[in-house]
Amino acid sequence: TSDDDELAIDVSDNVLLYLYRAIGTNTVSLRVHDLVSGEDQEVVHAMDDAREASISGHQITWRANDHIFTKNLDTQETIQVTSTDMGAQTSPRISGNRIVFIDGRGGDNLYLAELGPSVGDVNYDSAVNINDALLIASRSAGKSVPTFYEEAADVNCDNVVSIVDAMLVAQYGAGSIKWLPAGSCSPD
């Protein structure tokens, strides 16, 4: 709109990510817009010096105050990717669970940060789909499953990997539900 100063945009699947600053302020907010439903949501509020945002699936990354941050839109967990003793970082881009960025210490050096698997991505292939649901169902039935990331399997946050988790992942993969985790998770 005419009241906003657009700073950066990116798109992944049906989700548009954008940074905006209201005219006359230095405060920048990070928003996502669902291109199918039309739903618009603020995901990070009131940042100073925020620029350069990127999205992959439901994981976003951005630069603010010369550091790189990421947020999982499923779990709402935000972490600072870069440490405070590093130089200025710029140009973050995310693909799956990998974030690349430029670090200005002693020249422009390219760095890669790898995040753990997303909620539901038990085979760690950067996608949450029916393959993950089948692996969770097999594991919940007591079968041995190779390459299984247990921490990504309990999508309803009840501390048990069960057929319910497999069904939720299948529904998410089919587009029947929009967000994981489906339960109420809180940090330990």
Backbone as numpy.savetxt, mean C-alpha at the origin, in Angstrom:
# Nx Ny Nz CAx CAy CAz Cx Cy Cz
-10.52 20.58 -8.65 -11.36 21.77 -8.65 -10.49 23.01 -8.65
-11.09 24.17 -8.78 -10.32 25.41 -8.82 -9.74 25.78 -7.47
-10.22 25.13 -6.37 -9.70 25.43 -5.03 -8.44 24.64 -4.71
-8.07 23.70 -5.54 -6.92 22.84 -5.26 -5.80 23.08 -6.26
-4.57 22.91 -5.78 -3.38 23.00 -6.62 -2.85 21.58 -6.76
-3.07 20.92 -7.89 -2.65 19.54 -8.11 -1.12 19.46 -8.13
-0.55 18.49 -7.43 0.90 18.34 -7.34 1.41 17.07 -8.00
0.70 15.96 -7.85 1.17 14.70 -8.42 -0.01 13.76 -8.56
0.02 12.91 -9.59 -1.02 11.91 -9.76 -0.40 10.60 -10.23
-1.07 9.50 -9.92 -0.67 8.17 -10.38 -1.93 7.31 -10.35
-1.92 6.20 -11.07 -3.08 5.33 -11.10 -2.62 3.87 -11.08
-3.39 3.03 -10.39 -3.16 1.59 -10.36 -4.53 0.92 -10.36
-4.75 0.05 -11.31 -6.06 -0.59 -11.49 -7.13 0.50 -11.58
-8.09 0.50 -10.67 -9.17 1.48 -10.70 -9.02 2.55 -9.63
-7.81 2.73 -9.11 -7.60 3.70 -8.04 -6.63 4.79 -8.50
-7.10 6.03 -8.42 -6.30 7.20 -8.75 -5.75 7.78 -7.44
-4.46 8.01 -7.39 -3.80 8.62 -6.24 -3.41 10.03 -6.62
-3.69 10.99 -5.75 -3.25 12.35 -6.04 -2.93 13.12 -4.78
-1.94 13.99 -4.91 -1.57 14.94 -3.87 -2.21 16.26 -4.23
-2.74 16.96 -3.25 -3.26 18.28 -3.55 -2.96 19.23 -2.39
-2.91 20.49 -2.75 -2.69 21.55 -1.77 -3.77 22.60 -2.00
-4.49 22.93 -0.95 -5.49 23.99 -1.08 -4.76 25.30 -1.35
-5.30 26.10 -2.25 -4.69 27.38 -2.60 -4.55 28.24 -1.34
-3.38 28.85 -1.21 -3.11 29.73 -0.08 -2.56 29.03 1.15
-2.32 27.70 1.06 -1.75 26.98 2.21 -0.50 26.22 1.77
0.28 25.80 2.74 1.45 24.95 2.48 1.15 23.50 2.83
-0.05 23.22 3.31 -0.42 21.88 3.73 -0.87 21.05 2.53
-0.31 19.87 2.42 -0.61 18.96 1.32 -1.28 17.72 1.89
-2.29 17.22 1.21 -2.95 15.99 1.59 -2.83 14.98 0.45
-2.89 13.72 0.81 -2.81 12.63 -0.15 -4.18 11.98 -0.20
-4.73 11.83 -1.40 -6.09 11.31 -1.57 -6.10 10.18 -2.60
-7.09 9.28 -2.48 -7.33 8.27 -3.49 -8.76 8.43 -3.99
-8.94 8.12 -5.27 -10.25 8.23 -5.90 -10.53 6.93 -6.63
-11.61 6.24 -6.26 -12.01 5.01 -6.93 -12.68 5.37 -8.24
-12.10 4.97 -9.36 -12.60 5.35 -10.67 -13.90 4.65 -11.04
-14.23 3.56 -10.34 -15.47 2.84 -10.62 -16.62 3.40 -9.78
-16.41 3.47 -8.46 -17.48 3.92 -7.57 -17.58 5.44 -7.47
-16.49 6.13 -7.80 -16.47 7.58 -7.66 -16.14 8.04 -6.25
-15.90 7.09 -5.35 -15.58 7.43 -3.96 -14.22 8.10 -3.87
-14.15 9.19 -3.12 -12.91 9.94 -2.92 -12.60 9.93 -1.43
-11.34 9.67 -1.08 -10.98 9.50 0.32 -9.61 10.08 0.59
-9.49 10.83 1.66 -8.19 11.33 2.10 -7.50 10.21 2.87
-6.25 9.89 2.51 -5.55 8.79 3.17 -4.38 9.28 4.02
-3.84 10.44 3.72 -2.80 11.07 4.55 -3.13 12.54 4.60
-3.20 13.11 5.80 -3.65 14.48 5.98 -2.52 15.37 6.49
-2.54 16.60 6.05 -1.73 17.68 6.60 -0.23 17.39 6.63
0.35 17.25 5.45 1.80 17.07 5.35 2.40 18.36 4.82
3.57 18.70 5.30 4.32 19.81 4.74 5.31 19.24 3.73
5.57 19.94 2.68 6.59 19.58 1.70 6.40 18.19 1.10
5.18 17.78 0.88 4.93 16.48 0.26 4.93 16.61 -1.25
5.57 15.70 -1.92 5.64 15.68 -3.37 5.80 14.23 -3.82
5.66 13.99 -5.11 6.02 12.72 -5.73 5.38 11.50 -5.08
4.19 11.18 -5.51 3.46 10.03 -4.98 3.34 8.95 -6.04
3.22 7.70 -5.58 3.10 6.56 -6.48 2.19 5.52 -5.81
1.48 4.74 -6.63 0.59 3.70 -6.11 0.78 2.41 -6.90
0.68 1.28 -6.20 0.68 -0.05 -6.81 -0.27 -0.91 -6.01
-1.36 -1.33 -6.64 -2.38 -2.06 -5.89 -2.94 -1.17 -4.80
-2.85 -1.61 -3.56 -3.32 -0.81 -2.44 -2.17 -0.35 -1.56
-0.98 -0.24 -2.14 0.19 0.27 -1.43 0.59 1.59 -2.09
0.74 2.64 -1.29 1.15 3.94 -1.81 2.49 4.34 -1.22
3.20 5.19 -1.92 4.46 5.73 -1.42 4.54 7.19 -1.83
5.26 7.98 -1.04 5.41 9.39 -1.33 6.65 9.94 -0.65
7.06 11.14 -1.10 8.18 11.85 -0.50 7.63 13.02 0.29
8.12 13.18 1.50 7.77 14.34 2.33 8.98 14.67 3.19
9.35 15.94 3.23 10.48 16.39 4.03 11.75 15.59 3.75
12.00 15.32 2.47 13.19 14.61 1.99 13.31 13.16 2.46
12.19 12.54 2.82 12.19 11.12 3.17 11.06 10.41 2.43
11.16 9.09 2.35 10.19 8.28 1.64 9.31 7.55 2.66
8.00 7.61 2.43 7.03 6.96 3.30 6.17 6.03 2.45
5.54 5.04 3.09 4.61 4.16 2.40 3.45 3.86 3.33
2.29 3.60 2.73 1.10 3.25 3.49 0.37 2.14 2.77
-0.03 1.13 3.52 -0.84 0.06 2.99 -2.30 0.45 3.20
-3.04 0.62 2.12 -4.43 1.05 2.22 -5.33 -0.03 2.79
-4.89 -1.31 2.76 -5.67 -2.39 3.36 -5.56 -2.36 4.88
-4.35 -2.26 5.40 -4.13 -2.30 6.85 -4.07 -0.92 7.49
-3.92 0.13 6.67 -3.76 1.51 7.13 -2.42 1.74 7.84
-1.47 0.80 7.71 -0.17 0.95 8.33 0.71 1.88 7.49
1.29 2.88 8.15 2.22 3.81 7.51 3.59 3.61 8.11
4.62 3.53 7.26 5.99 3.44 7.75 6.87 4.41 6.99
7.92 4.86 7.66 8.95 5.66 7.00 9.96 4.67 6.44
10.13 4.68 5.14 10.99 3.71 4.46 12.46 4.04 4.66
12.80 5.32 4.63 14.19 5.75 4.72 14.51 6.21 6.13
15.75 6.03 6.53 16.16 6.45 7.87 16.52 7.93 7.88
16.49 8.51 9.06 16.74 9.94 9.18 18.20 10.31 8.96
19.11 9.33 9.02 20.53 9.65 8.80 20.94 9.58 7.33
19.99 9.29 6.46 20.29 9.28 5.03 20.15 10.69 4.50
20.65 10.94 3.31 20.50 12.24 2.67 19.09 12.41 2.14
18.89 13.42 1.32 17.57 13.69 0.75 17.21 12.62 -0.27
16.00 12.07 -0.15 15.51 11.07 -1.09 14.42 11.70 -1.95
14.38 11.30 -3.22 13.40 11.83 -4.15 12.89 10.73 -5.07
11.90 11.05 -5.86 11.39 10.23 -6.96 10.98 8.81 -6.57
10.19 8.63 -5.51 9.79 7.26 -5.15 8.80 6.68 -6.15
8.99 5.43 -6.50 8.06 4.70 -7.35 7.87 3.33 -6.73
6.63 2.85 -6.75 6.34 1.55 -6.15 5.77 0.62 -7.19
6.16 -0.65 -7.12 5.61 -1.71 -7.94 5.53 -2.94 -7.06
4.31 -3.40 -6.80 4.15 -4.52 -5.88 4.64 -4.12 -4.51
5.61 -4.86 -3.99 6.16 -4.57 -2.68 7.56 -3.97 -2.77
7.92 -3.43 -3.93 9.24 -2.83 -4.12 9.11 -1.33 -4.34
9.93 -0.59 -3.62 9.98 0.87 -3.77 11.38 1.24 -4.21
11.48 1.98 -5.30 12.76 2.52 -5.74 12.73 4.02 -5.51
13.90 4.59 -5.21 13.99 6.03 -5.00 15.43 6.47 -5.23
15.62 7.76 -5.39 16.95 8.33 -5.57 17.40 8.95 -4.26
18.63 8.67 -3.88 19.23 9.25 -2.67 20.33 10.19 -3.12
20.27 11.42 -2.66 21.20 12.45 -3.10 22.54 12.49 -2.40
22.80 11.60 -1.45 24.11 11.61 -0.77 25.22 11.29 -1.75
26.16 12.18 -1.91 27.33 11.91 -2.76 26.97 11.64 -4.20
25.94 12.25 -4.72 25.48 12.02 -6.09 24.10 11.39 -6.06
23.56 11.15 -7.22 22.24 10.54 -7.30 22.36 9.04 -7.42
22.10 8.33 -6.32 22.19 6.88 -6.29 20.80 6.29 -6.21
20.56 5.23 -6.96 19.27 4.56 -6.96 19.25 3.50 -5.86
18.17 3.50 -5.06 18.02 2.53 -3.98 16.72 1.75 -4.16
16.70 0.53 -3.62 15.53 -0.34 -3.66 15.20 -0.74 -2.23
13.94 -0.56 -1.84 13.45 -1.05 -0.55 12.38 -2.09 -0.85
12.45 -3.23 -0.16 11.44 -4.27 -0.34 10.61 -4.38 0.92
9.29 -4.33 0.75 8.37 -4.49 1.86 7.98 -5.95 1.96
7.43 -6.34 3.09 6.91 -7.70 3.24 5.67 -7.88 2.39
5.12 -9.08 2.37 3.94 -9.32 1.54 2.73 -8.54 2.04
1.85 -8.15 1.13 0.60 -7.48 1.48 -0.34 -8.48 2.13
-1.31 -7.98 2.88 -2.32 -8.83 3.49 -2.99 -9.66 2.40
-3.02 -10.98 2.59 -3.63 -11.88 1.62 -2.68 -12.42 0.57
-1.52 -11.81 0.39 -0.56 -12.23 -0.64 0.37 -13.29 -0.07
-0.16 -14.48 0.18 0.60 -15.52 0.87 1.68 -16.16 0.01
1.59 -16.03 -1.31 2.66 -16.56 -2.16 3.64 -15.46 -2.59
3.44 -14.26 -2.10 4.34 -13.11 -2.28 4.67 -12.87 -3.75
3.60 -12.81 -4.57 3.78 -12.52 -5.99 3.25 -11.13 -6.36
3.03 -10.30 -5.33 2.54 -8.92 -5.49 1.11 -8.84 -6.01
0.35 -9.91 -5.86 -1.06 -9.92 -6.25 -1.84 -10.72 -5.22
-3.03 -10.27 -4.89 -3.92 -11.01 -4.00 -5.06 -11.53 -4.87
-5.08 -12.87 -5.05 -6.04 -13.44 -5.98 -6.42 -14.86 -5.56
-7.09 -15.58 -6.46 -7.58 -16.93 -6.16 -6.45 -17.89 -5.82
-5.26 -17.68 -6.37 -4.12 -18.55 -6.02 -3.82 -18.45 -4.53
-3.87 -17.24 -3.98 -3.64 -17.07 -2.54 -4.76 -17.73 -1.74
-6.00 -17.58 -2.20 -7.14 -18.20 -1.50 -6.99 -19.72 -1.45
-6.56 -20.32 -2.55 -6.37 -21.77 -2.59 -5.25 -22.21 -1.65
-4.18 -21.44 -1.59 -3.08 -21.76 -0.66 -3.53 -21.66 0.79
-4.30 -20.62 1.11 -4.80 -20.45 2.48 -5.74 -21.60 2.83
-6.63 -21.99 1.89 -7.54 -23.11 2.14 -6.76 -24.40 2.38
-5.74 -24.64 1.59 -4.91 -25.84 1.77 -4.22 -25.84 3.12
-3.64 -24.71 3.50 -2.95 -24.61 4.79 -3.93 -24.79 5.93
-5.13 -24.19 5.82 -6.11 -24.33 6.90 -6.62 -25.76 7.03
-6.51 -26.56 5.96 -6.89 -27.97 6.00 -5.75 -28.86 6.49
-4.63 -28.22 6.86 -3.50 -28.96 7.41 -2.51 -29.47 6.40
-2.65 -29.07 5.15 -1.72 -29.53 4.12 -0.46 -28.67 4.11
0.64 -29.27 3.69 1.90 -28.55 3.56 1.86 -27.70 2.29
2.22 -26.44 2.44 2.17 -25.51 1.31 3.53 -24.85 1.18
4.21 -25.02 0.03 5.50 -24.35 -0.17 5.29 -22.84 -0.38
6.27 -22.06 -0.03 6.26 -20.61 -0.21 4.97 -20.01 0.31
4.80 -20.06 1.62 3.58 -19.56 2.26 3.99 -18.56 3.33
3.55 -17.31 3.16 3.86 -16.25 4.13 2.73 -16.16 5.13
2.94 -16.80 6.26 1.93 -16.92 7.31 1.40 -15.56 7.76
2.29 -14.56 7.87 1.86 -13.25 8.37 0.87 -12.55 7.44
0.77 -12.99 6.21 -0.18 -12.39 5.25 -1.49 -13.16 5.18
-1.59 -14.29 5.88 -2.73 -15.19 5.70 -3.95 -14.87 6.57
-3.75 -14.34 7.75 -4.86 -14.09 8.68 -5.53 -12.76 8.35
-6.32 -12.74 7.28 -6.86 -11.48 6.78 -7.99 -10.91 7.61
-8.67 -11.74 8.42 -9.73 -11.20 9.26 -9.25 -10.92 10.68
-7.96 -11.08 10.91 -7.30 -10.67 12.16 -7.85 -11.36 13.40
-8.22 -12.64 13.28 -8.70 -13.36 14.45 -7.62 -14.29 15.03
-6.38 -14.13 14.55 -5.22 -14.90 15.00 -5.30 -16.38 14.66
-6.13 -16.73 13.67 -6.24 -18.11 13.19 -6.31 -18.07 11.67
-5.49 -18.88 11.01 -5.58 -19.01 9.56 -6.60 -20.11 9.27
-7.72 -19.71 8.64 -8.83 -20.64 8.45 -9.44 -20.49 7.06
-10.45 -21.32 6.81 -11.17 -21.26 5.54 -11.86 -19.91 5.38
-12.18 -19.25 6.48 -12.79 -17.91 6.41 -11.82 -16.94 5.73
-10.54 -17.01 6.09 -9.53 -16.16 5.45 -9.45 -16.46 3.96
-9.50 -17.74 3.59 -9.45 -18.13 2.18 -10.65 -17.57 1.42
-11.83 -17.63 2.03 -13.04 -17.11 1.38 -12.95 -15.59 1.21
-12.44 -14.89 2.21 -12.30 -13.43 2.10 -11.32 -13.06 0.99
-10.20 -13.79 0.89 -9.23 -13.51 -0.16 -9.84 -13.81 -1.54
-10.60 -14.89 -1.65 -11.27 -15.20 -2.92 -12.25 -14.10 -3.30
-13.01 -13.60 -2.33 -13.96 -12.51 -2.59 -13.23 -11.24 -2.99
-12.12 -10.97 -2.33 -11.33 -9.78 -2.68 -10.77 -9.92 -4.10
-10.22 -11.10 -4.41 -9.66 -11.33 -5.74 -10.70 -11.21 -6.83
-11.96 -11.57 -6.52 -13.04 -11.49 -7.49 -13.68 -10.09 -7.54
-13.27 -9.23 -6.62 -13.81 -7.87 -6.59 -15.09 -7.72 -5.79
-15.49 -8.77 -5.07 -16.73 -8.70 -4.27 -16.58 -7.83 -3.04
-15.38 -7.80 -2.47 -15.08 -6.88 -1.37 -13.90 -6.03 -1.80
-13.84 -4.80 -1.28 -12.86 -3.83 -1.76 -11.57 -3.79 -0.95
-11.61 -4.13 0.34 -10.44 -3.94 1.19 -10.17 -5.15 2.04
-8.92 -5.42 2.27 -8.47 -6.39 3.28 -7.61 -5.61 4.25
-7.52 -5.92 5.50 -8.20 -7.02 6.17 -9.68 -6.71 6.35
-10.46 -7.78 6.42 -11.90 -7.63 6.56 -12.29 -7.47 8.02
-11.40 -7.82 8.94 -11.69 -7.71 10.36 -11.11 -6.44 10.94
-11.05 -6.41 12.25 -10.54 -5.24 12.95 -9.17 -5.57 13.53
-8.12 -5.22 12.81 -6.76 -5.48 13.26 -6.23 -4.29 14.02
-5.49 -4.55 15.06 -4.78 -3.46 15.74 -3.39 -3.94 16.02
-2.41 -3.03 16.02 -1.02 -3.43 16.23 -0.83 -4.07 17.60
0.11 -5.02 17.68 0.41 -5.65 18.97 1.12 -4.69 19.89
